[in-house]
Amino acid sequence: MSTSPDPATHARSTDLSRRSTRDEVDEDLRRDVRLLGALLGRVLTEAGGAGLLDDVEKLRALTIAAYESEAGVSIEDAERLVDAFTPERAEQVARAFTCYFHLSNLAEEHHRVRVLRARDAAGTTAAKDSLPAAIEKLVAEVGTEETAERLQALRFHPVLTAHPTEARRRAVASGIRRISELLEGRDQLVPESLPAAENDRRLLEEIDVLWRTSPLRTTRPTPLDEVRTAMSIFDQTLFEVVPKVYRMLDDWLLGNIAGARPAEAPAFLRLGSWIAADRDGNPFVTAAVTKQAAAILSEHILLGLEHVATRIGRTLTLDEADTPASRALKGLWETQRSFAGEVTALVGTRAPNEPHRRVLLVVAERIAATRRRDADLGYANPEELLEDLRVIQESLQGAGAVRSANGELQALIWQVETFGFHLAELEVRQHSKVHREALAEVRAGGELSEMTVEVLDVYRTIAFLQRRYGQKSSRRYIVSFTQSSADLATVYELAEAAMGTPEAAPVLDAVPLFETFDDLAASTSILAEMVELPAVKARLAATGRKLEVMLGYSDSSKDVGPVSATLALYSAQQRISQWAVDNDIELTLFHGRGGALGRGGGPANEAVLAQPPGSVEGRFKLTEQGEVIFAQYGDKTIAARHIEQMAAATLLASSPSNEEANQAATDDFEAVATTMDARSRDRFYELIKSEGFAPWFAQVTPLEEVGLLALGSRPARRGLSIESLEDLRAIPWVFAWTQARINLTGWFGLGSALAAVGDVGVLRDAYARWPLFTAMIDNVEMSLAKTDLRLAKRYLALGDRNDLAELVLEEMALTREWVQQTTGHSELLEGRPVLRRAVRLRSPYVDALSLLQLRALRDIRASGSADPLDEPHRLLLLAVNGVAAGLQNTG
């Protein structure tokens, strides 16, 4: 964070990156981090004087020295400096470290993009997790014909959710994006040139704006704010990236004849959204809000399609003499003239001898009319649009203009196939208890409560959305905490009550969500009863016996701990998949994963390959939550890579070799799983079922204070007090432990579980051959690497229960010991040196923010203040933002 390019000062400001990564991290990344750190240092000096930068540098130097165990320096030295800061200086320092993390994060993202682009430009052999590699492997195992069938049936279905885990303000995220664009442009500049100097000036300007922008939201975002935030991702990346991924696949499939033959790559992605549709525990998501959200989504996709159709239409200047229209295209033009006389007259004048151009330009006008709700001119549904586009495509193909037929026009067809007119299906979710209470009121026939009226209004809204945007716009209805088939029957009965008759009710697919340990165990029994319900039977008949089942990672982990939850989810998938086979059902399992390790996080493509045999079958659906949305889809290059990786893993998960390996390992290590399950659950219960655990948890973490952060529209709890964890959402449960540098939700109980197995040879064999176990150990190893014993002790000391604190610390030490024995590593992340270096690089900076947070927590605890606007609370929330940015995951 130096203010000057002077070598000595510059060395001081970038000392950590120089010492910790010398000769190990790509020089381009080190250069970017040094540059941004130096520019931030100049901004800090200009904004707060040399004293501010000096204080930041002193704290940074102390935390680095303490982290690296340099002689004579301890974490207490850094703590004393933090305690000596004035309240104003403490806030400034917290903001400085937070800015540094934002800049470091964007530098790492930029470098990741740089590496991916360099690999693509070099034309190197396809990575093992690429789609071409997956297809080649499948061909070798099942043959060309079956591989082609599997490819056509492939579905990757991410569902965007508005869980409040994105700690950054939208203004901050926008500023970071502008800086990222400047950094990208810098790669093309010549050093010492005038444009390079201008780039420096613009970077300084944007970093200054970032520094002066408050990282704290003053108000909570509304559900519609969250929709608009998600739309920024769609507009900036997904709309363009998805057809590019299809094109990349098609180019590989067809080789030298790509573009000269009809495309073979399928439109395999479907997008869903819970944003402004998930009302479980969120009183701000009403029927009216869901209707508005659907309108926003439709507006964005129709605008996108209109612009693309217009752009292609304007360039499709193929003369009729060389590229004559087919009979079908001539017929389409006459049809267009019959109901769009003014439009066709205008277009016909501009392009009298360009039949394909004029028809496509009318198509673009019809898309615009669809957006405007002009029923006379607009399309009734996306299928009508696709029919017109294919008439144009086939006419071009027949006339010999194969490049035009299979080029940009095909990309537009892919976009319509993927997004329709609704962009993303709005999936309604509600708690089973709310349904039961509403149905009881409806059956009683008396005056309905406000909540019951709202429940019924939701069905009326779904019916409206289906009429306006088609059934695909909103059809799935997810029932949280499904505990019996009656919870699903209630969905259909309420729909009929809302609409008056069964015929008027919207088309619904009730999706059970199994979240708790007991509900996962009872899942197949519930499903067996569910498929006997008349409404479900009708849907199975209409869909070709397709059924979706959702699995909750978050609450199951909070319920029984991470180890038992992982094993219970795997077992449930095995049983549900076999039940589906026995009942001739095409099953799609919907994985409610989070971004954090305690919520099913970790590398998603590796998780796909670790699924039980028969549970994927070329279809993978999962939630993309909070900060994960921006991490995976915020940049076009990274988004394309993520989609490709997930599609490749979805194909490979059902390959004979992968399924056989998973099944063999599951059978071989069944006894290990049983031992680990029982012991880890006992250990987890020993902690969370201790009398007074819940209030103690709130004492030793910033749980209550995190609730003050305006992170998202949904409350942190479903209603109960901190005396009970039962109604605490999984997100703040994870977030609070992460902020306290303990990360308990990612590892607690594993040490006891591994120790109960006791045989290092068996554990190492499991680590080598059992994908589920490998993923578990690797994720815990990363979680432990981000844990800090020195700071964890300080947070635990905020409470008055030494017995619980000792229990946590004992399990932490035991888990670290047994994970290292299992991996054979002498230190954590030894097998992943790049990640290990990244954690080491960041940790001392996170330590600085944790010390500032601890100072604030102690002040709050000592004063008993509940004023969210006072100085300690403000410092705490600033530090929370910084730690979230530093650790790169929250809830």
Short mmCIF file of N, CA and C in Angstrom, two decimals, residues 152-273:
data_model
loop_
_atom_site.label_atom_id
_atom_site.label_comp_id
_atom_site.label_asym_id
_atom_site.label_seq_id
_atom_site.Cartn_x
_atom_site.Cartn_y
_atom_site.Cartn_z
N GLN A 152 -27.10 -35.32 -26.20
CA GLN A 152 -28.35 -34.64 -26.52
C GLN A 152 -29.27 -34.53 -25.30
N ALA A 153 -29.14 -35.46 -24.36
CA ALA A 153 -29.98 -35.44 -23.15
C ALA A 153 -29.35 -34.66 -22.00
N LEU A 154 -28.14 -34.15 -22.20
CA LEU A 154 -27.41 -33.45 -21.14
C LEU A 154 -28.18 -32.22 -20.63
N ARG A 155 -28.23 -32.06 -19.32
CA ARG A 155 -28.83 -30.88 -18.71
C ARG A 155 -27.99 -30.42 -17.52
N PHE A 156 -27.57 -29.16 -17.59
CA PHE A 156 -26.97 -28.49 -16.43
C PHE A 156 -27.90 -27.36 -16.06
N HIS A 157 -28.35 -27.34 -14.80
CA HIS A 157 -29.44 -26.45 -14.41
C HIS A 157 -29.07 -25.67 -13.14
N PRO A 158 -28.31 -24.58 -13.27
CA PRO A 158 -28.04 -23.75 -12.09
C PRO A 158 -29.25 -22.91 -11.71
N VAL A 159 -29.46 -22.75 -10.41
CA VAL A 159 -30.58 -21.96 -9.91
C VAL A 159 -30.00 -20.85 -9.04
N LEU A 160 -30.19 -19.60 -9.45
CA LEU A 160 -29.65 -18.46 -8.72
C LEU A 160 -30.51 -18.18 -7.50
N THR A 161 -29.85 -17.97 -6.37
CA THR A 161 -30.60 -17.67 -5.15
C THR A 161 -30.09 -16.38 -4.53
N ALA A 162 -30.93 -15.79 -3.72
CA ALA A 162 -30.61 -14.49 -3.11
C ALA A 162 -30.20 -14.64 -1.66
N HIS A 163 -29.64 -15.78 -1.30
CA HIS A 163 -29.17 -15.92 0.08
C HIS A 163 -28.17 -14.81 0.40
N PRO A 164 -28.26 -14.22 1.57
CA PRO A 164 -27.46 -13.02 1.87
C PRO A 164 -26.02 -13.34 2.19
N THR A 165 -25.27 -13.86 1.21
CA THR A 165 -23.86 -14.14 1.46
C THR A 165 -22.94 -13.24 0.66
N GLU A 166 -23.51 -12.35 -0.14
CA GLU A 166 -22.69 -11.38 -0.86
C GLU A 166 -22.56 -10.14 0.01
N ALA A 167 -21.42 -10.03 0.70
CA ALA A 167 -21.25 -8.96 1.69
C ALA A 167 -20.96 -7.60 1.06
N ARG A 168 -20.60 -7.58 -0.21
CA ARG A 168 -20.26 -6.31 -0.84
C ARG A 168 -21.52 -5.54 -1.25
N ARG A 169 -21.43 -4.24 -1.15
CA ARG A 169 -22.47 -3.40 -1.73
C ARG A 169 -22.38 -3.48 -3.25
N ARG A 170 -23.51 -3.21 -3.91
CA ARG A 170 -23.49 -3.20 -5.37
C ARG A 170 -22.57 -2.10 -5.90
N ALA A 171 -22.54 -0.95 -5.19
CA ALA A 171 -21.66 0.15 -5.61
C ALA A 171 -20.20 -0.28 -5.54
N VAL A 172 -19.86 -1.05 -4.51
CA VAL A 172 -18.49 -1.54 -4.37
C VAL A 172 -18.18 -2.53 -5.50
N ALA A 173 -19.11 -3.45 -5.75
CA ALA A 173 -18.91 -4.43 -6.82
C ALA A 173 -18.74 -3.75 -8.17
N SER A 174 -19.50 -2.68 -8.41
CA SER A 174 -19.38 -1.94 -9.68
C SER A 174 -18.02 -1.27 -9.79
N GLY A 175 -17.56 -0.69 -8.69
CA GLY A 175 -16.24 -0.07 -8.68
C GLY A 175 -15.14 -1.07 -8.95
N ILE A 176 -15.27 -2.24 -8.36
CA ILE A 176 -14.27 -3.29 -8.57
C ILE A 176 -14.25 -3.71 -10.04
N ARG A 177 -15.43 -3.77 -10.64
CA ARG A 177 -15.50 -4.16 -12.05
C ARG A 177 -14.81 -3.12 -12.94
N ARG A 178 -14.98 -1.84 -12.61
CA ARG A 178 -14.32 -0.79 -13.41
C ARG A 178 -12.80 -0.90 -13.29
N ILE A 179 -12.33 -1.16 -12.09
CA ILE A 179 -10.88 -1.32 -11.89
C ILE A 179 -10.38 -2.53 -12.65
N SER A 180 -11.16 -3.59 -12.63
CA SER A 180 -10.78 -4.81 -13.35
C SER A 180 -10.64 -4.54 -14.85
N GLU A 181 -11.55 -3.75 -15.40
CA GLU A 181 -11.49 -3.42 -16.83
C GLU A 181 -10.24 -2.61 -17.14
N LEU A 182 -9.87 -1.71 -16.25
CA LEU A 182 -8.64 -0.93 -16.45
C LEU A 182 -7.42 -1.83 -16.37
N LEU A 183 -7.44 -2.78 -15.45
CA LEU A 183 -6.31 -3.70 -15.32
C LEU A 183 -6.18 -4.56 -16.58
N GLU A 184 -7.31 -4.97 -17.12
CA GLU A 184 -7.29 -5.76 -18.35
C GLU A 184 -6.71 -4.93 -19.51
N GLY A 185 -7.15 -3.69 -19.60
CA GLY A 185 -6.62 -2.84 -20.65
C GLY A 185 -5.13 -2.60 -20.52
N ARG A 186 -4.65 -2.63 -19.29
CA ARG A 186 -3.22 -2.38 -19.05
C ARG A 186 -2.34 -3.45 -19.68
N ASP A 187 -2.85 -4.67 -19.80
CA ASP A 187 -2.06 -5.75 -20.40
C ASP A 187 -1.66 -5.44 -21.84
N GLN A 188 -2.43 -4.56 -22.49
CA GLN A 188 -2.16 -4.24 -23.89
C GLN A 188 -1.29 -2.99 -24.05
N LEU A 189 -0.91 -2.36 -22.94
CA LEU A 189 -0.18 -1.09 -23.01
C LEU A 189 1.33 -1.30 -22.96
N VAL A 190 2.03 -0.33 -23.49
CA VAL A 190 3.50 -0.34 -23.45
C VAL A 190 3.94 0.48 -22.23
N PRO A 191 4.77 -0.06 -21.36
CA PRO A 191 5.23 0.71 -20.19
C PRO A 191 5.89 2.03 -20.62
N GLU A 192 5.78 3.02 -19.77
CA GLU A 192 6.37 4.34 -19.98
C GLU A 192 5.67 5.14 -21.09
N SER A 193 4.61 4.59 -21.67
CA SER A 193 3.91 5.32 -22.72
C SER A 193 2.85 6.22 -22.10
N LEU A 194 2.38 7.19 -22.90
CA LEU A 194 1.33 8.09 -22.42
C LEU A 194 0.07 7.33 -22.06
N PRO A 195 -0.41 6.34 -22.88
CA PRO A 195 -1.59 5.58 -22.48
C PRO A 195 -1.40 4.85 -21.15
N ALA A 196 -0.18 4.36 -20.88
CA ALA A 196 0.07 3.69 -19.60
C ALA A 196 -0.07 4.68 -18.45
N ALA A 197 0.44 5.90 -18.65
CA ALA A 197 0.29 6.93 -17.62
C ALA A 197 -1.18 7.27 -17.40
N GLU A 198 -1.93 7.32 -18.48
CA GLU A 198 -3.36 7.59 -18.37
C GLU A 198 -4.06 6.45 -17.63
N ASN A 199 -3.62 5.22 -17.88
CA ASN A 199 -4.18 4.08 -17.17
C ASN A 199 -3.90 4.19 -15.67
N ASP A 200 -2.69 4.61 -15.32
CA ASP A 200 -2.35 4.83 -13.91
C ASP A 200 -3.29 5.85 -13.28
N ARG A 201 -3.49 6.96 -14.01
CA ARG A 201 -4.35 8.01 -13.48
C ARG A 201 -5.77 7.52 -13.27
N ARG A 202 -6.28 6.76 -14.23
CA ARG A 202 -7.65 6.25 -14.11
C ARG A 202 -7.75 5.22 -12.98
N LEU A 203 -6.73 4.40 -12.83
CA LEU A 203 -6.73 3.44 -11.73
C LEU A 203 -6.75 4.16 -10.39
N LEU A 204 -5.91 5.18 -10.26
CA LEU A 204 -5.90 5.95 -9.02
C LEU A 204 -7.26 6.57 -8.74
N GLU A 205 -7.88 7.07 -9.78
CA GLU A 205 -9.20 7.69 -9.62
C GLU A 205 -10.22 6.66 -9.12
N GLU A 206 -10.21 5.48 -9.73
CA GLU A 206 -11.20 4.46 -9.35
C GLU A 206 -10.90 3.87 -7.97
N ILE A 207 -9.63 3.70 -7.65
CA ILE A 207 -9.28 3.20 -6.32
C ILE A 207 -9.66 4.23 -5.26
N ASP A 208 -9.50 5.49 -5.58
CA ASP A 208 -9.91 6.56 -4.66
C ASP A 208 -11.42 6.50 -4.44
N VAL A 209 -12.18 6.28 -5.51
CA VAL A 209 -13.64 6.15 -5.38
C VAL A 209 -13.98 4.94 -4.51
N LEU A 210 -13.26 3.83 -4.75
CA LEU A 210 -13.51 2.63 -3.95
C LEU A 210 -13.23 2.90 -2.48
N TRP A 211 -12.14 3.58 -2.19
CA TRP A 211 -11.79 3.90 -0.81
C TRP A 211 -12.85 4.79 -0.15
N ARG A 212 -13.38 5.73 -0.91
CA ARG A 212 -14.33 6.70 -0.35
C ARG A 212 -15.77 6.20 -0.36
N THR A 213 -16.02 5.06 -0.96
CA THR A 213 -17.37 4.48 -0.98
C THR A 213 -17.58 3.66 0.28
N SER A 214 -18.61 3.96 1.03
CA SER A 214 -18.87 3.20 2.25
C SER A 214 -19.13 1.74 1.90
N PRO A 215 -18.42 0.82 2.56
CA PRO A 215 -18.66 -0.59 2.27
C PRO A 215 -19.95 -1.12 2.88
N LEU A 216 -20.59 -0.31 3.72
CA LEU A 216 -21.79 -0.77 4.41
C LEU A 216 -23.04 -0.25 3.73
N ARG A 217 -24.00 -1.13 3.49
CA ARG A 217 -25.30 -0.70 3.00
C ARG A 217 -26.05 0.01 4.13
N THR A 218 -26.75 1.06 3.78
CA THR A 218 -27.54 1.76 4.79
C THR A 218 -28.91 1.13 4.96
N THR A 219 -29.39 0.47 3.92
CA THR A 219 -30.68 -0.22 3.99
C THR A 219 -30.54 -1.60 3.38
N ARG A 220 -31.40 -2.48 3.81
CA ARG A 220 -31.40 -3.82 3.23
C ARG A 220 -31.90 -3.76 1.79
N PRO A 221 -31.32 -4.55 0.90
CA PRO A 221 -31.86 -4.61 -0.45
C PRO A 221 -33.23 -5.27 -0.43
N THR A 222 -34.12 -4.83 -1.30
CA THR A 222 -35.41 -5.48 -1.44
C THR A 222 -35.24 -6.70 -2.35
N PRO A 223 -36.23 -7.60 -2.37
CA PRO A 223 -36.13 -8.73 -3.30
C PRO A 223 -35.96 -8.27 -4.75
N LEU A 224 -36.60 -7.18 -5.12
CA LEU A 224 -36.46 -6.71 -6.51
C LEU A 224 -35.08 -6.12 -6.75
N ASP A 225 -34.46 -5.54 -5.72
CA ASP A 225 -33.06 -5.12 -5.84
C ASP A 225 -32.18 -6.33 -6.14
N GLU A 226 -32.47 -7.42 -5.45
CA GLU A 226 -31.70 -8.65 -5.66
C GLU A 226 -31.90 -9.20 -7.07
N VAL A 227 -33.13 -9.08 -7.59
CA VAL A 227 -33.39 -9.49 -8.97
C VAL A 227 -32.54 -8.67 -9.93
N ARG A 228 -32.53 -7.36 -9.73
CA ARG A 228 -31.78 -6.49 -10.64
C ARG A 228 -30.27 -6.76 -10.56
N THR A 229 -29.78 -7.10 -9.37
CA THR A 229 -28.38 -7.46 -9.25
C THR A 229 -28.07 -8.71 -10.07
N ALA A 230 -28.94 -9.70 -9.97
CA ALA A 230 -28.76 -10.92 -10.76
C ALA A 230 -28.83 -10.63 -12.25
N MET A 231 -29.69 -9.69 -12.63
CA MET A 231 -29.81 -9.34 -14.04
C MET A 231 -28.53 -8.71 -14.59
N SER A 232 -27.76 -8.06 -13.73
CA SER A 232 -26.49 -7.51 -14.20
C SER A 232 -25.56 -8.64 -14.64
N ILE A 233 -25.62 -9.76 -13.93
CA ILE A 233 -24.83 -10.93 -14.32
C ILE A 233 -25.32 -11.49 -15.65
N PHE A 234 -26.64 -11.57 -15.81
CA PHE A 234 -27.19 -12.09 -17.07
C PHE A 234 -26.80 -11.20 -18.24
N ASP A 235 -26.98 -9.90 -18.08
CA ASP A 235 -26.70 -8.97 -19.17
C ASP A 235 -25.22 -8.95 -19.54
N GLN A 236 -24.35 -8.99 -18.53
CA GLN A 236 -22.92 -8.83 -18.77
C GLN A 236 -22.24 -10.11 -19.23
N THR A 237 -22.77 -11.27 -18.80
CA THR A 237 -22.07 -12.51 -19.13
C THR A 237 -22.95 -13.60 -19.73
N LEU A 238 -23.95 -14.05 -18.99
CA LEU A 238 -24.63 -15.28 -19.36
C LEU A 238 -25.29 -15.24 -20.73
N PHE A 239 -25.92 -14.13 -21.09
CA PHE A 239 -26.62 -14.07 -22.37
C PHE A 239 -25.67 -14.33 -23.53
N GLU A 240 -24.46 -13.81 -23.44
CA GLU A 240 -23.48 -14.01 -24.50
C GLU A 240 -22.67 -15.28 -24.32
N VAL A 241 -22.37 -15.62 -23.08
CA VAL A 241 -21.45 -16.73 -22.82
C VAL A 241 -22.07 -18.08 -23.16
N VAL A 242 -23.35 -18.27 -22.82
CA VAL A 242 -23.96 -19.59 -23.01
C VAL A 242 -23.88 -20.05 -24.47
N PRO A 243 -24.30 -19.24 -25.46
CA PRO A 243 -24.16 -19.72 -26.83
C PRO A 243 -22.71 -19.90 -27.26
N LYS A 244 -21.78 -19.15 -26.66
CA LYS A 244 -20.37 -19.34 -26.98
C LYS A 244 -19.86 -20.69 -26.49
N VAL A 245 -20.35 -21.14 -25.35
CA VAL A 245 -19.98 -22.47 -24.86
C VAL A 245 -20.53 -23.53 -25.82
N TYR A 246 -21.78 -23.37 -26.23
CA TYR A 246 -22.35 -24.30 -27.21
C TYR A 246 -21.52 -24.29 -28.49
N ARG A 247 -21.12 -23.11 -28.93
CA ARG A 247 -20.34 -22.99 -30.17
C ARG A 247 -19.00 -23.68 -30.02
N MET A 248 -18.34 -23.48 -28.89
CA MET A 248 -17.06 -24.14 -28.65
C MET A 248 -17.22 -25.65 -28.77
N LEU A 249 -18.29 -26.18 -28.18
CA LEU A 249 -18.54 -27.61 -28.25
C LEU A 249 -18.82 -28.04 -29.69
N ASP A 250 -19.62 -27.24 -30.38
CA ASP A 250 -19.97 -27.59 -31.76
C ASP A 250 -18.74 -27.56 -32.67
N ASP A 251 -17.87 -26.58 -32.46
CA ASP A 251 -16.65 -26.51 -33.25
C ASP A 251 -15.80 -27.76 -33.05
N TRP A 252 -15.77 -28.23 -31.83
CA TRP A 252 -14.98 -29.43 -31.55
C TRP A 252 -15.66 -30.67 -32.15
N LEU A 253 -16.98 -30.76 -32.04
CA LEU A 253 -17.70 -31.92 -32.57
C LEU A 253 -17.56 -32.03 -34.09
N LEU A 254 -17.63 -30.90 -34.77
CA LEU A 254 -17.65 -30.92 -36.24
C LEU A 254 -16.28 -30.68 -36.87
N GLY A 255 -15.34 -30.16 -36.10
CA GLY A 255 -14.00 -29.97 -36.63
C GLY A 255 -13.97 -28.99 -37.79
N ASN A 256 -13.31 -29.38 -38.88
CA ASN A 256 -13.12 -28.48 -40.01
C ASN A 256 -14.41 -28.10 -40.72
N ILE A 257 -15.47 -28.88 -40.53
CA ILE A 257 -16.73 -28.56 -41.21
C ILE A 257 -17.69 -27.80 -40.31
N ALA A 258 -17.20 -27.36 -39.14
CA ALA A 258 -18.05 -26.57 -38.25
C ALA A 258 -18.51 -25.31 -38.96
N GLY A 259 -19.80 -25.02 -38.86
CA GLY A 259 -20.37 -23.87 -39.53
C GLY A 259 -20.87 -24.18 -40.92
N ALA A 260 -20.38 -25.26 -41.53
CA ALA A 260 -20.83 -25.66 -42.86
C ALA A 260 -21.89 -26.76 -42.78
N ARG A 261 -22.16 -27.20 -41.57
CA ARG A 261 -23.19 -28.22 -41.36
C ARG A 261 -24.06 -27.79 -40.19
N PRO A 262 -25.29 -28.30 -40.13
CA PRO A 262 -26.15 -27.97 -38.98
C PRO A 262 -25.46 -28.31 -37.67
N ALA A 263 -25.68 -27.47 -36.68
CA ALA A 263 -25.05 -27.64 -35.38
C ALA A 263 -25.47 -28.95 -34.73
N GLU A 264 -24.54 -29.57 -34.03
CA GLU A 264 -24.82 -30.80 -33.29
C GLU A 264 -24.84 -30.57 -31.79
N ALA A 265 -24.25 -29.47 -31.34
CA ALA A 265 -24.22 -29.20 -29.90
C ALA A 265 -25.61 -28.85 -29.41
N PRO A 266 -26.07 -29.51 -28.33
CA PRO A 266 -27.40 -29.19 -27.79
C PRO A 266 -27.36 -27.97 -26.89
N ALA A 267 -28.50 -27.32 -26.74
CA ALA A 267 -28.64 -26.23 -25.76
C ALA A 267 -28.90 -26.90 -24.41
N PHE A 268 -27.82 -27.20 -23.67
CA PHE A 268 -27.94 -28.07 -22.50
C PHE A 268 -28.16 -27.33 -21.18
N LEU A 269 -28.08 -26.00 -21.18
CA LEU A 269 -28.23 -25.27 -19.92
C LEU A 269 -29.65 -24.75 -19.78
N ARG A 270 -30.19 -24.87 -18.58
CA ARG A 270 -31.45 -24.23 -18.21
C ARG A 270 -31.22 -23.45 -16.93
N LEU A 271 -31.78 -22.28 -16.85
CA LEU A 271 -31.54 -21.40 -15.70
C LEU A 271 -32.79 -21.29 -14.85
N GLY A 272 -32.59 -21.38 -13.55
CA GLY A 272 -33.69 -21.17 -12.61
C GLY A 272 -33.35 -20.05 -11.66
N SER A 273 -34.34 -19.58 -10.91
CA SER A 273 -34.10 -18.52 -9.94
C SER A 273 -35.06 -18.64 -8.77
#
